[in-house]
CSV table of C-alpha atoms in Angstrom, one decimal:
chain,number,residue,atom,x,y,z
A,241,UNK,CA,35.2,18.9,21.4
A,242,UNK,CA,33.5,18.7,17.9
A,243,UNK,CA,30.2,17.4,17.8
A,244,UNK,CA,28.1,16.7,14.5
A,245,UNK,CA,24.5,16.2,14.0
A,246,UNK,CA,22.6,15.2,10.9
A,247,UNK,CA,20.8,17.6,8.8
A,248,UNK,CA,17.4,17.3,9.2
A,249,UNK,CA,16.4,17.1,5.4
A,250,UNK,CA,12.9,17.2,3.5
A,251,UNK,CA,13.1,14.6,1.3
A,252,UNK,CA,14.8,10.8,1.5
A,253,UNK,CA,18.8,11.0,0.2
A,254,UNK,CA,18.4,7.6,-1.6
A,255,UNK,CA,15.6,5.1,-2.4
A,256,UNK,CA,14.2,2.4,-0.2
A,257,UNK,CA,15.5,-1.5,0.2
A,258,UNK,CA,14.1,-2.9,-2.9
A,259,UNK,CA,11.7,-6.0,-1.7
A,260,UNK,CA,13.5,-9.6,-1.9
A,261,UNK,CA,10.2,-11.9,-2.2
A,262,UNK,CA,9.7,-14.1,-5.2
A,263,UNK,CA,7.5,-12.4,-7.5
A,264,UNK,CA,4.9,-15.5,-7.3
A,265,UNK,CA,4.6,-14.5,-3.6
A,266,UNK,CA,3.6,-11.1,-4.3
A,267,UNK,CA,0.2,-8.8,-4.8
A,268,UNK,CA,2.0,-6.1,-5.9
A,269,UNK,CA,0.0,-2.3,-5.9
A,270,UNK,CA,3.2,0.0,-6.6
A,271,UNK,CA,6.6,-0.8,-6.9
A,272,UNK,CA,9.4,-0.6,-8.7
A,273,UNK,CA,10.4,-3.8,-8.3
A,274,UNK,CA,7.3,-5.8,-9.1
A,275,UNK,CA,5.2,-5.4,-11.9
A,276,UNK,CA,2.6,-3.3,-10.7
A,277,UNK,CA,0.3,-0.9,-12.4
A,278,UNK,CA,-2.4,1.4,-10.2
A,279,UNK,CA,-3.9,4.4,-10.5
A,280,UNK,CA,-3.2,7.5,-7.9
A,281,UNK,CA,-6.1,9.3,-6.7
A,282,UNK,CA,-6.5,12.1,-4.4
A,283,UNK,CA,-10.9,11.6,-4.5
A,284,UNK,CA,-11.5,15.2,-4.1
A,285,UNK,CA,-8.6,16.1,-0.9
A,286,UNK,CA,-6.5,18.0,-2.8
A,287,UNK,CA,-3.2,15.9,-2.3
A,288,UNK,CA,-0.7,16.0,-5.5
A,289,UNK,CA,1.7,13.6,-6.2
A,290,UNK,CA,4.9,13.5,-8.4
A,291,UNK,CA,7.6,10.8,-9.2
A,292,UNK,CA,10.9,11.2,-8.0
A,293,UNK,CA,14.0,9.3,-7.9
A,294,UNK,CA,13.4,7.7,-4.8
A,295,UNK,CA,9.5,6.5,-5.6
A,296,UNK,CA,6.5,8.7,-5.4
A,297,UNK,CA,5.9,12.0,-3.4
A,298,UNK,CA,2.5,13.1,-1.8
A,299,UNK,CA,1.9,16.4,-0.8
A,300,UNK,CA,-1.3,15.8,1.1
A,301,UNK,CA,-4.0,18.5,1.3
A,302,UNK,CA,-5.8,19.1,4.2
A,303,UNK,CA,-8.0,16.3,3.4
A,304,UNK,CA,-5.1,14.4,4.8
A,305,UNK,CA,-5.4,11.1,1.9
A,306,UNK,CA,-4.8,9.8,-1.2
A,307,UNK,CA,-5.7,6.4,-2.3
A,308,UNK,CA,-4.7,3.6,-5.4
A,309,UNK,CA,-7.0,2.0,-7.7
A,310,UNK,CA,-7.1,0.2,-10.9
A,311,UNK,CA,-6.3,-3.0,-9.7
A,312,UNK,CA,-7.9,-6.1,-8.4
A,313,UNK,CA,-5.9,-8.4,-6.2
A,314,UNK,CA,-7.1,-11.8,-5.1
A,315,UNK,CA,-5.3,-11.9,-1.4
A,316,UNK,CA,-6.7,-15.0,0.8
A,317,UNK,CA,-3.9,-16.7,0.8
A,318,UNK,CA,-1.6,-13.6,1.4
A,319,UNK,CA,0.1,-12.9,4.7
A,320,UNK,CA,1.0,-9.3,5.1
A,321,UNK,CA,0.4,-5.7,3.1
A,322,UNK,CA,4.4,-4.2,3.4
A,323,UNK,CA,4.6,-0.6,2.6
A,324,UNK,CA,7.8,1.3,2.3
A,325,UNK,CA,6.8,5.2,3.5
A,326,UNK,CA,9.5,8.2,3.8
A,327,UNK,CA,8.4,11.2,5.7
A,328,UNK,CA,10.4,14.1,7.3
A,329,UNK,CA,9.1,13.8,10.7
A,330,UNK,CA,7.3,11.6,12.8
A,331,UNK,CA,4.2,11.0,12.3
A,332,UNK,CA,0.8,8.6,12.5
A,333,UNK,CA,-0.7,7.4,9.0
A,334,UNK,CA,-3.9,5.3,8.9
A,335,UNK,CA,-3.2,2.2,5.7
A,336,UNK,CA,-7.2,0.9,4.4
A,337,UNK,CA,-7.4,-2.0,2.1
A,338,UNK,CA,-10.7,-1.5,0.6
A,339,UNK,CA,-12.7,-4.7,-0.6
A,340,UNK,CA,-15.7,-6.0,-2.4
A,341,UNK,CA,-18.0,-8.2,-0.4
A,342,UNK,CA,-18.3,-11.6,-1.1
A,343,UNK,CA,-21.6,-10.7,-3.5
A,344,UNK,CA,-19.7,-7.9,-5.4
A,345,UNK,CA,-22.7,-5.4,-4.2
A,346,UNK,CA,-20.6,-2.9,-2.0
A,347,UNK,CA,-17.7,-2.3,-0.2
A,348,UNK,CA,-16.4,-4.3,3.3
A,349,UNK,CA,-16.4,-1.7,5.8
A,350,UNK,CA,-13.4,0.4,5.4
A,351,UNK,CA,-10.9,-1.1,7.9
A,352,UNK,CA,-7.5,0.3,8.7
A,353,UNK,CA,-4.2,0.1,10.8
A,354,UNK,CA,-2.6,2.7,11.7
A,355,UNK,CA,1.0,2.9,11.5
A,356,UNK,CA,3.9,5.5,13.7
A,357,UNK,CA,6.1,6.3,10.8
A,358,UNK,CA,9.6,8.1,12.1
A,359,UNK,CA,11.2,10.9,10.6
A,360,UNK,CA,13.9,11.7,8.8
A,361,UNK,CA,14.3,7.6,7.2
A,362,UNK,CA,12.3,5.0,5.4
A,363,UNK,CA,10.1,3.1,7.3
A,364,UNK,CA,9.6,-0.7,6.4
A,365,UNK,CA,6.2,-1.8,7.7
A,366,UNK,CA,4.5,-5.5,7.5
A,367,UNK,CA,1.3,-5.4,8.5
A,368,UNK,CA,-0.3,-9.3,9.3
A,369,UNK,CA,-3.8,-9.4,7.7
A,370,UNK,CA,-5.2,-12.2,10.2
A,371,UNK,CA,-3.8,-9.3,13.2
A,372,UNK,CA,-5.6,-6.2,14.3
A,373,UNK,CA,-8.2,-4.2,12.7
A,374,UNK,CA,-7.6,-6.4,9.5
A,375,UNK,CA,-8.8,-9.9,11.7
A,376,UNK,CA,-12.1,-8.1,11.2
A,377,UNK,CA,-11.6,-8.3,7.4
A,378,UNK,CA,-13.9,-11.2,5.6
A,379,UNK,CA,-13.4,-11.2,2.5
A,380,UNK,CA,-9.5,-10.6,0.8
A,381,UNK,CA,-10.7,-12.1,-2.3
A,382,UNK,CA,-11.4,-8.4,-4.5
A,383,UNK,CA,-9.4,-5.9,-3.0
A,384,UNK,CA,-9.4,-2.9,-5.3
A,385,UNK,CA,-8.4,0.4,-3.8
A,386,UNK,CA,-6.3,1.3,-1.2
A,387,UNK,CA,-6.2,4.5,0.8
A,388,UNK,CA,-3.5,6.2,3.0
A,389,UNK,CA,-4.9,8.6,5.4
A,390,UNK,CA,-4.7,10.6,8.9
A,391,UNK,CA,-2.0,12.4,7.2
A,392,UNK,CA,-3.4,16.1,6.6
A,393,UNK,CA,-0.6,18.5,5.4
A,394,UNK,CA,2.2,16.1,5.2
A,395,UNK,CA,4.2,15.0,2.5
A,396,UNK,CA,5.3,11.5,2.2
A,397,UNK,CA,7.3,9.5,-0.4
A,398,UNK,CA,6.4,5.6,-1.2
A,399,UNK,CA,8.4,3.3,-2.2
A,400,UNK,CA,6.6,0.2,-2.6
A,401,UNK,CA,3.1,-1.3,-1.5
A,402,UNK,CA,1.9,-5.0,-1.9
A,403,UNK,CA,0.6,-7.9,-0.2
A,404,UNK,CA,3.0,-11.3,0.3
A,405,UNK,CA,3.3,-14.4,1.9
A,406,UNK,CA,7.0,-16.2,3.0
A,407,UNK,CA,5.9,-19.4,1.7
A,408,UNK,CA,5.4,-19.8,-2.0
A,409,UNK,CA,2.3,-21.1,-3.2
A,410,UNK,CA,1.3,-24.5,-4.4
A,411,UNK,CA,-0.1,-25.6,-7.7
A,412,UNK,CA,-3.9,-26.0,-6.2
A,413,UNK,CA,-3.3,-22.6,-4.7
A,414,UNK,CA,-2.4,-20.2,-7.3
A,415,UNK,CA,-5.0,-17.3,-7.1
A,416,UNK,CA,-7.5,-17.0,-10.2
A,417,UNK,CA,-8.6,-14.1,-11.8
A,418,UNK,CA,-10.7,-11.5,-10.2
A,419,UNK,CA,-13.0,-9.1,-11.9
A,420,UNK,CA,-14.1,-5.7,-10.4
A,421,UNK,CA,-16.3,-2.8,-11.5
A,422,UNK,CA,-14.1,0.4,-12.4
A,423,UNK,CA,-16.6,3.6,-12.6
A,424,UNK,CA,-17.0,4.1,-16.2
A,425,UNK,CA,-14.7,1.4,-17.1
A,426,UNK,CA,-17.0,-1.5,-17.4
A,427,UNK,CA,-15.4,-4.7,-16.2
A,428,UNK,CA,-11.6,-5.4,-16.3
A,429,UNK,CA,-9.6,-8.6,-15.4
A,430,UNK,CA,-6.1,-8.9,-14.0
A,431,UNK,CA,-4.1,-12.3,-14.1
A,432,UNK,CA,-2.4,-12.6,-11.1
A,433,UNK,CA,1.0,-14.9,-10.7
């Protein structure tokens, strides 16, 4: 009797699903498929990152994060935050939406889910912002960093990150602009679809 196991490998063989959703449906922070422009910062953990064929790698310090910024989505009226993460082995990783307050003085405390992530494939999460630890969110309307953490030591690959909705939006709906401070930036605006 033959038997055959999988290699355990150390990085994904191919690159996620690409996402499906109308574009207008979409907050898009990184992805491939969805114009989406952010900035990757490891705020003083250590954690390297790298493109690769199959999206971006992280090799996380022992700070155990990295974060995005350079972006400022309007997401109210958006249903879920979907994040396509790779990893060799299981593991638990901690997704935070960070957001203005309503007055633009300061952040919304830092709220996150965690997620189980299993090894050795991609693993397509959907995280409902009206669920959880992000019901305790008040204010969607500036988010403008997002940080991955609880992962010290690790190195993950991902694929894409954004916020959707299933429905597509109506004319009265469409989200405005939003502006947000960038540290020594000034102000910036971003039209968002």
């Amino acid at each position: 009797v033959g038997v055959t196991t999988d290699a355990h490998v150390s990085e994904p063989q191919a690159a996620c699903a690409a996402p499906t959703w109308p574009a207008g449906q979409v907050q898009a922070i990184y992805s491939p498929t969805y114009n989406a422009d952010c900035n990757f910062q490891d705020w003083g953990s250590g954690t390297a990152y790298t493109s690769t064929d199959y999206g971006k790698k992280f090799a996380l310090a022992g700070g155990g994060y990295f974060g995005m910024d350079g972006f400022a989505l309007n997401c109210p009226l958006m249903e879920k935050l979907h994040a396509d993460i790779w990893i060799a082995d299981d593991a638990t990783l901690r997704i935070v939406p960070i957001c203005r307050n309503a007055a633009d003085t300061g952040n919304e405390p830092e709220i996150g889910e965690f997620v189980t992530l299993r090894g050795q494939q991609w693993n397509s999460i959907d995280l409902t912002l009206s669920e959880g630890e992000f019901a305790k969110v008040t204010n969607w309307s500036n988010v403008y960093q997002v940080k991955i953490d609880n992962a010290a030591n690790l190195t993950i690959w991902l694929g894409n990150l954004y916020f959707y909705r299933a429905e597509p939006l109506v004319d009265n709906e469409a989200p405005t602009n939003v502006q947000a401070s960038v540290a020594g930036a000034g102000y910036f605006s971003a039209t968002l679809a």
